Coordinates of C-alpha atoms in Angstrom, one line a residue:
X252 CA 92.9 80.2 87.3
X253 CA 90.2 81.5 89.0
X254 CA 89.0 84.6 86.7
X255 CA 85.6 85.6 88.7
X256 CA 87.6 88.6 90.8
X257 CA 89.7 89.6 87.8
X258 CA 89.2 92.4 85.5
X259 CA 91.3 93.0 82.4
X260 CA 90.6 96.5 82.2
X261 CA 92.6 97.4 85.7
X262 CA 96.1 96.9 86.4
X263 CA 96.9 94.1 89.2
X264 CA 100.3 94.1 91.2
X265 CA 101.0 90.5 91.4
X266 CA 103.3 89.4 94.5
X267 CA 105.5 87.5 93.2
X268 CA 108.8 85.5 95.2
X269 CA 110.7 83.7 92.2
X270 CA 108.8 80.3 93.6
X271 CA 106.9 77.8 91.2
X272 CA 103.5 78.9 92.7
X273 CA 104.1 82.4 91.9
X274 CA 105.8 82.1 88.9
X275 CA 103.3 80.5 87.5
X276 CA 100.6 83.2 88.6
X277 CA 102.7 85.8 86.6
X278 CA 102.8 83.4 83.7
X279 CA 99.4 82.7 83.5
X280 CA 98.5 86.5 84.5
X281 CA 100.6 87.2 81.7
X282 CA 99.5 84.9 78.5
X283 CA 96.0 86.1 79.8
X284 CA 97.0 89.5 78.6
X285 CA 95.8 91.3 82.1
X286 CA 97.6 94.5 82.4
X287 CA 99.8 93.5 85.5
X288 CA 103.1 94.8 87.4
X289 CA 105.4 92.7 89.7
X290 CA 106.4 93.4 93.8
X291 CA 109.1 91.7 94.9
X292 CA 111.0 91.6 98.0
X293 CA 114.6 90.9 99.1
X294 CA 115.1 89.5 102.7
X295 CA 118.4 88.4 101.6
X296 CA 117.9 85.7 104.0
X297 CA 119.4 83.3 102.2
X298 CA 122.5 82.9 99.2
X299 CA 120.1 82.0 97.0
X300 CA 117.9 85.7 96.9
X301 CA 119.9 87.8 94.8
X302 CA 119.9 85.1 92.1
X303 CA 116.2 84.4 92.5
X304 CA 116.1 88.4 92.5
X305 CA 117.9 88.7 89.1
X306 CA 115.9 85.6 87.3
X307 CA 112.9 87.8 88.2
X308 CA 113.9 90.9 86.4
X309 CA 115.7 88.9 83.4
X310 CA 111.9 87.1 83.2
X311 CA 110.4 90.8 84.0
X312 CA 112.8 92.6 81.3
X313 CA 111.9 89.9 78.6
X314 CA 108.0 90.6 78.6
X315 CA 108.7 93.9 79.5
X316 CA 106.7 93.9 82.7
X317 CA 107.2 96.9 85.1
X318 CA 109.0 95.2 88.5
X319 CA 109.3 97.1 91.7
X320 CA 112.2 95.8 94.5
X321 CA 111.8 96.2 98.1
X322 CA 116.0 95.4 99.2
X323 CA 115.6 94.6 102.7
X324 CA 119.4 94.1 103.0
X325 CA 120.4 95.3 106.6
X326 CA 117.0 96.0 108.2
X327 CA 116.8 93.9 111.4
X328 CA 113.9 92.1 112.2
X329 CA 112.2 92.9 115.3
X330 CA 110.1 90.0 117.2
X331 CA 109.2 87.3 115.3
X332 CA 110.7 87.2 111.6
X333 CA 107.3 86.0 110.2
X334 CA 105.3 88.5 111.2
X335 CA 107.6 91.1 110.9
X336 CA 108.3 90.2 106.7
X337 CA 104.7 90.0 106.0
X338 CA 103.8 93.4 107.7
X339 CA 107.2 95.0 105.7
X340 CA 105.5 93.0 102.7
X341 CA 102.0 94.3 103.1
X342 CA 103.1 97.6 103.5
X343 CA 105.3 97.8 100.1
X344 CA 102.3 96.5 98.2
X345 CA 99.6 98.9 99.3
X346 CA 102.0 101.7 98.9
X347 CA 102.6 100.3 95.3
X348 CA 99.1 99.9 95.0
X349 CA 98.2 103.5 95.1
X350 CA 101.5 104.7 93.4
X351 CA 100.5 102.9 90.2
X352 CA 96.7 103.1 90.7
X353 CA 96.7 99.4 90.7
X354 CA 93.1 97.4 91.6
X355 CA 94.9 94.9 93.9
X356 CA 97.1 92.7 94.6
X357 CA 97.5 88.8 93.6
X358 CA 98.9 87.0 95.4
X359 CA 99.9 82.7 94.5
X360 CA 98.0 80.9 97.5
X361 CA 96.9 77.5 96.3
X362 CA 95.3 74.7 97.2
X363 CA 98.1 73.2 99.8
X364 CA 98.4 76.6 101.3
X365 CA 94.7 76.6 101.9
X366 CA 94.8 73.1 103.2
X367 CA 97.2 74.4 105.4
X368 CA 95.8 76.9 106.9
X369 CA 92.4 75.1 107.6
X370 CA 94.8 72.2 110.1
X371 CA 96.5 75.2 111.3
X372 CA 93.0 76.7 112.3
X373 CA 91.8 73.3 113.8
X374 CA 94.8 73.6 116.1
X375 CA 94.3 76.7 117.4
X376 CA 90.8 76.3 117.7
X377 CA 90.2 80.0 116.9
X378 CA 87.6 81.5 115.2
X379 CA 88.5 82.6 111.7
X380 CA 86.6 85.0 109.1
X381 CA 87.2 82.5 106.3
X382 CA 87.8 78.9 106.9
X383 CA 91.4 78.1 105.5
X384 CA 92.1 81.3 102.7
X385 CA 89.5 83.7 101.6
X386 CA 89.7 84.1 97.7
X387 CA 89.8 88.0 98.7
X388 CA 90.3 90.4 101.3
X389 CA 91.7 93.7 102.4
X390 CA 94.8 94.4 104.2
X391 CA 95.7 97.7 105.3
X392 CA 92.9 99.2 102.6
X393 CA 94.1 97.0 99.8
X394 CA 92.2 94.4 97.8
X395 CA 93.9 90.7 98.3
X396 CA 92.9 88.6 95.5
X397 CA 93.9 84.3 95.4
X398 CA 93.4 83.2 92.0
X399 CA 95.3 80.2 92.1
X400 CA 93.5 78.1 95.5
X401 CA 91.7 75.5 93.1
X402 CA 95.1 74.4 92.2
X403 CA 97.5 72.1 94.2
X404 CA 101.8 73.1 94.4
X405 CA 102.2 70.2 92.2
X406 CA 100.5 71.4 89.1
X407 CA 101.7 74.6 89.7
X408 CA 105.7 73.1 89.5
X409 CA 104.4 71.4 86.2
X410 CA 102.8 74.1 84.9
X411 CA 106.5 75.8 85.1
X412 CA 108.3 73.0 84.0
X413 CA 106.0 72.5 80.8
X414 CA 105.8 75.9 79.9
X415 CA 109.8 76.7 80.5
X416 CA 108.7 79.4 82.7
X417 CA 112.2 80.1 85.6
X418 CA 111.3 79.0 89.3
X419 CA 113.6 78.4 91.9
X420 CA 112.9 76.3 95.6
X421 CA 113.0 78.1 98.8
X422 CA 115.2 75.6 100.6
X423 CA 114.0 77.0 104.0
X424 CA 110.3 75.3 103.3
X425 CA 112.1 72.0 103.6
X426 CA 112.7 72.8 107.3
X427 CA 110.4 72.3 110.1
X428 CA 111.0 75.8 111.9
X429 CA 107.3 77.0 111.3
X430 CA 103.7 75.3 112.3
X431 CA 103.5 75.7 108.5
X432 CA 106.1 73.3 107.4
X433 CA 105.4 71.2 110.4
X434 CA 102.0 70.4 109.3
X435 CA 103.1 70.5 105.6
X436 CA 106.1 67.6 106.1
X437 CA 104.4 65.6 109.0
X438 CA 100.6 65.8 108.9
X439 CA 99.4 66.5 105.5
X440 CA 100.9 63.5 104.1
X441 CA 99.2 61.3 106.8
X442 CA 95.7 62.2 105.2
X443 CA 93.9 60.5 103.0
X444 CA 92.3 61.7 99.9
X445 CA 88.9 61.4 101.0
X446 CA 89.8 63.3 104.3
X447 CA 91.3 66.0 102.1
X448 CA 88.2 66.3 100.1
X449 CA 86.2 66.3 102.9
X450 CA 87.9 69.0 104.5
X451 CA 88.1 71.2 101.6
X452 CA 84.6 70.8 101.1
X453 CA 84.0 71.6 103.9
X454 CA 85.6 74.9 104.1
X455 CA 83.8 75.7 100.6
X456 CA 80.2 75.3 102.2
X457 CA 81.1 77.5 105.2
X458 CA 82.5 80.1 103.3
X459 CA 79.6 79.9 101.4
X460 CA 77.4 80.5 104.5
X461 CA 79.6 83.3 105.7
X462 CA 79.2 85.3 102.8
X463 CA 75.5 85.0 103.1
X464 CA 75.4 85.9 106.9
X465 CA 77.7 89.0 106.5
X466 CA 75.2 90.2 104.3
X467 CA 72.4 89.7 106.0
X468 CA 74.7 91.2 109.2
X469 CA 75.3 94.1 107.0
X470 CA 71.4 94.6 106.8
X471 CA 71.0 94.9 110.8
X472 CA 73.9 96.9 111.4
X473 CA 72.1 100.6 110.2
X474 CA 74.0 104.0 110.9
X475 CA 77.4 101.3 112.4
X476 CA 75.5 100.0 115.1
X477 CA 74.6 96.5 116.3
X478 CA 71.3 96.0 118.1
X479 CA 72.0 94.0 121.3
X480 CA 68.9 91.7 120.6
X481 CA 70.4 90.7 117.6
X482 CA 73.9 89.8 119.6
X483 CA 71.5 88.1 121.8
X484 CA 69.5 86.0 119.8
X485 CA 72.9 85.2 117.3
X486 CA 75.4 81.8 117.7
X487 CA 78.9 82.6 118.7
X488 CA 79.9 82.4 115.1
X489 CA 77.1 85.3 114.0
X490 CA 78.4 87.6 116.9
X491 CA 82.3 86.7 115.5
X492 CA 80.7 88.1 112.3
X493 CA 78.9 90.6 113.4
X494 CA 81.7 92.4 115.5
X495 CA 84.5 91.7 112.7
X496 CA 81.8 94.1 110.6
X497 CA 81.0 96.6 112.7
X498 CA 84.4 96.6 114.3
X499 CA 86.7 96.7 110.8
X500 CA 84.8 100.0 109.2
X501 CA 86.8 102.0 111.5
X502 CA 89.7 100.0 112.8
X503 CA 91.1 97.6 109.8
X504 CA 92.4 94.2 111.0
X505 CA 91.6 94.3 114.5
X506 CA 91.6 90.7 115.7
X507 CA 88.1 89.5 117.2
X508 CA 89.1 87.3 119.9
X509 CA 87.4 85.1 121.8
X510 CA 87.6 86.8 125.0
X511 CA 85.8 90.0 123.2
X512 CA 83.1 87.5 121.7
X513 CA 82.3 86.5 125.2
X514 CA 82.5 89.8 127.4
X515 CA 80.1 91.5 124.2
X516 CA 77.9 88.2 125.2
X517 CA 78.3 88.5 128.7
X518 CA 77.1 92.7 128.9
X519 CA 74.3 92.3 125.9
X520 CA 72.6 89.8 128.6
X521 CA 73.2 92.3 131.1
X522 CA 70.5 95.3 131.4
X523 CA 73.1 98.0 132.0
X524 CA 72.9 101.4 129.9
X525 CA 76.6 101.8 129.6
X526 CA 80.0 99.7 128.8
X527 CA 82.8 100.3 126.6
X528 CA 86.2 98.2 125.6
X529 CA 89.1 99.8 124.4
X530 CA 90.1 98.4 120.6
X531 CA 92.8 100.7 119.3
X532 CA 94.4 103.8 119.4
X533 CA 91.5 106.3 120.0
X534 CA 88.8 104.0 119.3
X535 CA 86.5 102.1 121.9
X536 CA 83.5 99.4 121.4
X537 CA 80.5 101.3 123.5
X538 CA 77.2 99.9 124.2
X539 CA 75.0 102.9 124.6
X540 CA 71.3 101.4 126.2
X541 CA 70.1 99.1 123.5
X542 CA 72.8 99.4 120.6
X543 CA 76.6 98.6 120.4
X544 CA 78.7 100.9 118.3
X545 CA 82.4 101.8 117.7
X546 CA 83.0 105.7 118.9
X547 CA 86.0 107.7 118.1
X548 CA 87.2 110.0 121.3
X549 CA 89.5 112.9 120.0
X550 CA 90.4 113.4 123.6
X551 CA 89.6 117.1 123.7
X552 CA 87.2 117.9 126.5
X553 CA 85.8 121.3 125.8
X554 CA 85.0 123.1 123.1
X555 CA 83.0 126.9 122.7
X556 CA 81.8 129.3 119.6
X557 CA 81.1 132.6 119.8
X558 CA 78.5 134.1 117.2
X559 CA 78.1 137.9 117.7
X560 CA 75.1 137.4 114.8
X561 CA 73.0 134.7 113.2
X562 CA 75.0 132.6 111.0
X563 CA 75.5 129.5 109.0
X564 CA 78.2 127.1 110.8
X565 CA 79.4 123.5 110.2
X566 CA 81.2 122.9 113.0
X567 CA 83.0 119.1 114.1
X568 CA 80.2 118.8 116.7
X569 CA 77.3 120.2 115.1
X570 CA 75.5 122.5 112.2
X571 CA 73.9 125.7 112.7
X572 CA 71.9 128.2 109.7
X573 CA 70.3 130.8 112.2
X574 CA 70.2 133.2 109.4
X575 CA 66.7 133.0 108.4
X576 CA 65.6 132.4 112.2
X577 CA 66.7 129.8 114.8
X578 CA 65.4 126.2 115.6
X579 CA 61.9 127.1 116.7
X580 CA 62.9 130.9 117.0
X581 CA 64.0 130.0 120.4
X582 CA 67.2 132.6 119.6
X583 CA 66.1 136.2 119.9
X584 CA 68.3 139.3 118.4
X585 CA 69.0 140.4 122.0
X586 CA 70.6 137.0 122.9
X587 CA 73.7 137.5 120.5
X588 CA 76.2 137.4 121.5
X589 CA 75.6 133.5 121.4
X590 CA 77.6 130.7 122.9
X591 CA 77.5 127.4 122.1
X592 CA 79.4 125.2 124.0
X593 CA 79.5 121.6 125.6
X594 CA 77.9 121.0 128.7
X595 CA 79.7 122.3 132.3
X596 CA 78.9 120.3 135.4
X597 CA 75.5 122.1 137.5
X598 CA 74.5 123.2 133.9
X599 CA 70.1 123.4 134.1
X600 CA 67.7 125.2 131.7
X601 CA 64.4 126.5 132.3
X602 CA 61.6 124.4 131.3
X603 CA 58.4 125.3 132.1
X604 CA 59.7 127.7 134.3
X605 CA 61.1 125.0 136.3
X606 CA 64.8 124.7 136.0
X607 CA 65.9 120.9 135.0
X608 CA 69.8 119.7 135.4
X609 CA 71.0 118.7 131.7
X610 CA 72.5 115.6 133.3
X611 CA 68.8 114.6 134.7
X612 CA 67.4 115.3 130.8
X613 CA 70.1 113.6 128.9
X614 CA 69.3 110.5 131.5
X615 CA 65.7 110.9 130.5
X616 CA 66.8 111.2 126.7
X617 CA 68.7 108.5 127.1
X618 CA 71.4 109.9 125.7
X619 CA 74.5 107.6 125.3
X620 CA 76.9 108.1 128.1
X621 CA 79.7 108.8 125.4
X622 CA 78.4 111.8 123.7
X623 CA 76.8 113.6 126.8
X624 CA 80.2 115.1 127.5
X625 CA 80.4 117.1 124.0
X626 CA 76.5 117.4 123.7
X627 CA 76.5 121.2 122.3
X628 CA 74.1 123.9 124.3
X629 CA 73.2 127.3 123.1
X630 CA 73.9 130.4 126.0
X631 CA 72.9 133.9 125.7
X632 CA 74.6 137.3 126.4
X633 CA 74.0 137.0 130.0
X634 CA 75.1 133.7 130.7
X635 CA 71.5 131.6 130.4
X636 CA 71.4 128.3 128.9
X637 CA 68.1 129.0 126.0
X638 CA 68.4 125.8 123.9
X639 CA 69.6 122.4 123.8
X640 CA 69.1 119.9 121.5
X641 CA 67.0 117.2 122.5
X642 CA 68.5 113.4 121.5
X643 CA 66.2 111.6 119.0
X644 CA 67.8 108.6 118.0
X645 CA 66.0 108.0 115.0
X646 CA 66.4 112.2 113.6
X647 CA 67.1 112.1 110.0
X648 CA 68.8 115.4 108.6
X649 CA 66.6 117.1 105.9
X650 CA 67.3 120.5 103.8
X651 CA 65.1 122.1 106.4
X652 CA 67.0 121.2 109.1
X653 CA 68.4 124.5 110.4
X654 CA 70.4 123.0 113.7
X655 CA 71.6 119.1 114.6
X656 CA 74.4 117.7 116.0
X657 CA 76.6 115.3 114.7

């Protein structure tokens, strides 16, 4: 078992179905003496799960491990059964997960699995983070941790029989109603050794290289945004990469297809100051001039403070400490009343005793397009625009900093 990802000093949920490869896991999890608690999950699918249900708690009961049911019994699936069980599954283990302050979840992927899911890949000629199973991940906020992928079904049904540990078959693998058991029954045992080898070498070395490019991505992508000469200069497989980074810190999972990889190509070639792509919910992919970022629109349009005297605000949009003098003093006592606000349409302020439309300067600026809608602007008593923050993209906040937006 693959110990590198474990820590016996925090408490693991361990996924566990009643099959050898799981089984096993607990077993082994167990005589290790890491501090573990067991999910299981009832689809009552099939006769056999209420027995495989209650061998689980006898085995559970016996080593007095803490086991948690999720009884499925008379919840339909909707679309496809597959997909619909594992997001019911994932769901139950990261609610677990943070009920019992758990590290993770373990879960009994092994080497057949992994083998697997590198033909399945190869089929659907798809890019993938990981090539075949990543060792870890994270699904829905929770740590995934694979243990058991150096070891092949086989030695994991041994492993039960010679250590007496209770497994039962899922009779339903033996059928050919997924891509999984297809390739399992009909093309797997077509391969040679070598070819095996091969490909699970294979997958080893570009993992390996993925974990080195993500953190060198990590190093270009400052403040969550991706320079477009890096997209331009990168292989298809780097800008996968790079937009499964940028893209996951704020909306976990999203899938990185290829059509995305090649419309992000398509506009970073492009010298346009403006694009976005809806991802999810009330987040969108932008490229503002020469960066690429993921922005979060609240949907409100308008927003206004009043301030009758200087004070100290921390607002969504931006923070203000007027009361030891305004940014450059620019806000006199016979101003207050104050306003600030987001930019109206015709809005202008005087500079140099010329008046100058904000949506001429923030074009100058080169403000992104997204945030010139909430951009805030200070008004006085009588209506007159007297400050607005100029757009530095570089600005660094300091403890002197007395106004900036956010």
């Amino acid at each position: 078992m693959n110990e590198s990802f474990l820590d016996k000093s925090q408490l693991y949920l361990l996924a566990v179905s009643f099959g050898p490869d799981s089984m096993a896991m607990l077993d082994m999890m167990r005589a290790s003496n890491y501090q573990i608690a067991v999910a299981h999950v009832n689809y009552h699918k099939r006769p056999a799960s209420n027995l495989e249900q209650s061998g689980l708690e006898q085995y559970c009961l016996l080593f007095d491990i803490p086991l948690y049911v999720l009884d499925l019994k008379g919840a339909k699936a909707k679309g496809n059964f597959q997909s619909w069980a594992r997001t019911k599954r994932y769901q139950f283990f990261s609610e677990l997960v943070a009920n019992i302050g758990a590290a993770g979840v373990i879960t009994a992927h092994h080497k057949d699995d992994h083998l697997e899911t590198i033909l399945m890949q190869q089929n659907q000629k798809k890019m993938s983070f990981c090539m075949g199973i990543c060792a870890t991940t994270v699904i829905n906020d929770t740590k995934i941790i694979r243990p058991l992928l150096q070891y092949s079904k086989n030695y994991l049904i041994e492993y039960c029989k010679n250590h007496s540990v209770p497994f039962a078959i899922d009779e339903s693998n033996l059928q050919d109603n997924y891509e999984r058991n297809r390739i399992r029954h009909h093309v797997v045992p077509l391969l040679k050794e070598d070819e095996i080898n091969r490909l699970l070498n294979e997958a080893d070395l570009q993992n390996e290289a993925t974990i080195h490019a993500v953190n060198k991505i990590r190093q270009v992508i400052k403040e969550k945004q991706l320079p477009i000469d890096f997209i331009n200069s990168a292989s298809p497989r780097i800008v996968f990469l790079s937009l499964c980074e940028l893209i996951h810190q704020h909306v976990k999972g999203f899938p990185v297809s290829q059509g995305l990889i090649k419309e992000v190509t398509q506009i970073s070639k492009k010298d346009m100051s403006s694009w976005r792509r809806h991802l999810r919910g009330n987040y969108w992919l932008v490229r503002s001039y020469d960066q690429l970022e993921v922005i979060y629109f609240s949907g409100e349009s308008h927003y206004a403070y009043l301030y009758s005297k200087p004070t100290r605000d921390d607002t969504p949009y931006f923070f203000m400490d007027f009361t030891s003098g305004s940014h450059r003093d620019l806000i006199q006592e016979d101003d207050y009343p104050i306003t600030l606000r987001n930019p109206l349409p015709g809005d202008s302020i005087l500079i140099n005793g010329t008046p100058r439309l904000l949506r001429r300067l923030f074009i100058d600026w080169k403000l992104p397009r997204h945030r010139r809608l909430m951009w805030p602007v200070i008004v006085n008593r009588h209506g007159t625009i007297k400050f607005v923050p100029r757009y530095q993209k570089d600005f660094v906040v300091s403890s002197k900093s007395v106004f900036y937006v956010k």
